[in-house]
Short mmCIF file of C-alpha atoms in Angstrom, two decimals:
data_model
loop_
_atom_site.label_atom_id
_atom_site.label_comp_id
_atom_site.label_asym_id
_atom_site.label_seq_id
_atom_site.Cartn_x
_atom_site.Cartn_y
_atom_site.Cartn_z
CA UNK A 133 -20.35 45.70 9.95
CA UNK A 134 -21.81 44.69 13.43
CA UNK A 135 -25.36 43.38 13.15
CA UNK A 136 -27.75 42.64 15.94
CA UNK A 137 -29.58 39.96 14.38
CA UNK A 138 -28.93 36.78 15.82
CA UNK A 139 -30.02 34.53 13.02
CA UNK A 140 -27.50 36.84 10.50
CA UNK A 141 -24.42 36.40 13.31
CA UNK A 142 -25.22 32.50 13.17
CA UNK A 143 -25.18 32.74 8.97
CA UNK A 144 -21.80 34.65 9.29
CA UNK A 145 -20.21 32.76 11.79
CA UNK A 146 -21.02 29.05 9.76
CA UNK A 147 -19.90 30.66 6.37
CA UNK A 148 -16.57 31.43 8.51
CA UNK A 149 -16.12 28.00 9.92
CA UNK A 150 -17.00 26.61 6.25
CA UNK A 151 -13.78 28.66 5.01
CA UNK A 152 -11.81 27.70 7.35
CA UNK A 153 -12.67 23.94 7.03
CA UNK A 154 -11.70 24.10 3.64
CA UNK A 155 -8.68 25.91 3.82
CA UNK A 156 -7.95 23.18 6.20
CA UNK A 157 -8.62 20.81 3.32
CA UNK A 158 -6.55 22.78 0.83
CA UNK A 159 -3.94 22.83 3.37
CA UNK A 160 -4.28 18.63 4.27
CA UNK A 161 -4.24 18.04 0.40
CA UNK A 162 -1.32 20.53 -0.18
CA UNK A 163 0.69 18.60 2.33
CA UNK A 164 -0.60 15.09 0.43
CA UNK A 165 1.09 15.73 -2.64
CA UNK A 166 4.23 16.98 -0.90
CA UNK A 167 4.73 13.71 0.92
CA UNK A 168 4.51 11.52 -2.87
CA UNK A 169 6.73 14.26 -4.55
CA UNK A 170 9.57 12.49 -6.62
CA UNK A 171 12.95 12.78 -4.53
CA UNK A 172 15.16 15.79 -5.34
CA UNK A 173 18.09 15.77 -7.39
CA UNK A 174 20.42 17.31 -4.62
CA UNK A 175 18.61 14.49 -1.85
CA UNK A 176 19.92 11.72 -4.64
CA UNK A 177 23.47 13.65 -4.43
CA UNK A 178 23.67 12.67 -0.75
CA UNK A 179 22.66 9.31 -1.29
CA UNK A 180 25.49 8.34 -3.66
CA UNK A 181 27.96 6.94 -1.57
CA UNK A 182 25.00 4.16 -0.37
CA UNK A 183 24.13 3.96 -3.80
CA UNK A 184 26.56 0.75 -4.27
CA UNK A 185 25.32 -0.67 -0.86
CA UNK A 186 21.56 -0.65 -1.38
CA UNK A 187 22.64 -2.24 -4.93
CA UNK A 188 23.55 -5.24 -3.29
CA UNK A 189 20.65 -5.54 -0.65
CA UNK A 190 18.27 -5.23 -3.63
CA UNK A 191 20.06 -8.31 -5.97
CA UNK A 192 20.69 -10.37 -2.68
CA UNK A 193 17.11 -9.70 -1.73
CA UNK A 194 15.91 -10.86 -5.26
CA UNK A 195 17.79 -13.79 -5.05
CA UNK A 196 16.30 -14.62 -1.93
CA UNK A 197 12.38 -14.16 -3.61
CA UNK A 198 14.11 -16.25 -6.36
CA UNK A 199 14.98 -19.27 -4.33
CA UNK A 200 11.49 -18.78 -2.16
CA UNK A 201 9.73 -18.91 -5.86
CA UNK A 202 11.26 -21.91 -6.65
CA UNK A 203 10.50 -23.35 -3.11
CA UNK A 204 6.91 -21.93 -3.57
CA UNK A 205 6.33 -24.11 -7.03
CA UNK A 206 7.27 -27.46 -4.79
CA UNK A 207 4.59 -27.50 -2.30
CA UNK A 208 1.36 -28.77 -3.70
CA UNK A 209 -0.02 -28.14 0.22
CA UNK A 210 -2.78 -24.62 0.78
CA UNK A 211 -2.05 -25.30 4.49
CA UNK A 212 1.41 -25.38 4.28
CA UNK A 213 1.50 -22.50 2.02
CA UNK A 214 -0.60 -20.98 5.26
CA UNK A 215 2.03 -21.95 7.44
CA UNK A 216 4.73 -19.88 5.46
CA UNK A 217 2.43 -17.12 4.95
CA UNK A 218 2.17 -16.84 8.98
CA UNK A 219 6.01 -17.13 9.22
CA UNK A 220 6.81 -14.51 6.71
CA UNK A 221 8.22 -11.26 7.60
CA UNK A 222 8.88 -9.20 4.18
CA UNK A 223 5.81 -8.10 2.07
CA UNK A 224 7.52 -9.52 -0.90
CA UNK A 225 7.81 -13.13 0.71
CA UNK A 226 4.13 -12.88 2.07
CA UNK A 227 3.12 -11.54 -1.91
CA UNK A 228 4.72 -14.74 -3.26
CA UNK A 229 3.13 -17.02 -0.87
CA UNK A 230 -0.44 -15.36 -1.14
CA UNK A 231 0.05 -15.56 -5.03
CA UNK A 232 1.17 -19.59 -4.86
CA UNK A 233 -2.05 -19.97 -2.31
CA UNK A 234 -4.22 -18.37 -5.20
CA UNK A 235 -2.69 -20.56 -7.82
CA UNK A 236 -2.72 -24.12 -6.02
CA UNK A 237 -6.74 -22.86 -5.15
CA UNK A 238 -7.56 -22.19 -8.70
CA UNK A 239 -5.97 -25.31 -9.86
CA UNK A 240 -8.30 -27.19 -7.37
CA UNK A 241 -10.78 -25.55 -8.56
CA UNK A 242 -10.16 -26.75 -12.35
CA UNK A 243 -9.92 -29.81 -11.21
CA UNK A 244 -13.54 -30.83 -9.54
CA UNK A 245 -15.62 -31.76 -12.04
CA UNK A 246 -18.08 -29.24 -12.32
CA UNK A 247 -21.42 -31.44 -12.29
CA UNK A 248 -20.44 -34.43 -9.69
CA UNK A 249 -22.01 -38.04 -10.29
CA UNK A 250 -23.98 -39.42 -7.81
CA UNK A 251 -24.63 -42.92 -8.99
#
């Protein structure tokens, strides 16, 4: 119905742009879940034939954290632990690092005494 009161056209036309925000927000969440769906079967069908190849990436790049663990448990140094952390390039490496960092600092931290003398 057409109206002639201004303050009632103001009402209507914020109620409309209220709907239409949140379809927009149905619409943005909608699309949300879409992106962190599970893959689908027939997508994994594709992938097969790299199936083997990613296999391998995934135990050499294990090893690889493997060796940097081990590496990781011979420095006794927060600033050299720093260093590496800089230098790192894969969020795994920089994970093991920051984890080592929080380890050697909590291990300081047991260690001073928690009232010092001051004779």
């Amino acid at each position: 119905e057409a109206t002639l009161d201004l303050a009632e056209r103001r009402r209507i036309r914020s109620a409309i742009r209220e709907l239409q925000r949140q379809e927009l927000e149905r619409d943005e969440e909608a699309l949300a879940s879409k992106r962190f769906r599970p893959e689908r079967s027939s997508h994994r069908q594709d992938d097969k034939e790299n199936w083997p190849q990613s296999r391998h990436l995934e135990e050499e790049q294990q090893a690889a954290l493997n060796a940097l663990s081990e590496q990781l448990e011979a420095i006794t140094s927060v600033e050299e632990l720093t260093k590496l952390l800089r230098a790192a390039g894969e969020y795994e490496e920089r994970k093991l690092i920051r984890a080592a960092i929080r380890k050697l600092r909590a291990e300081e931290i047991e260690g001073e005494p928690l009232f010092p003398c001051s004779r």
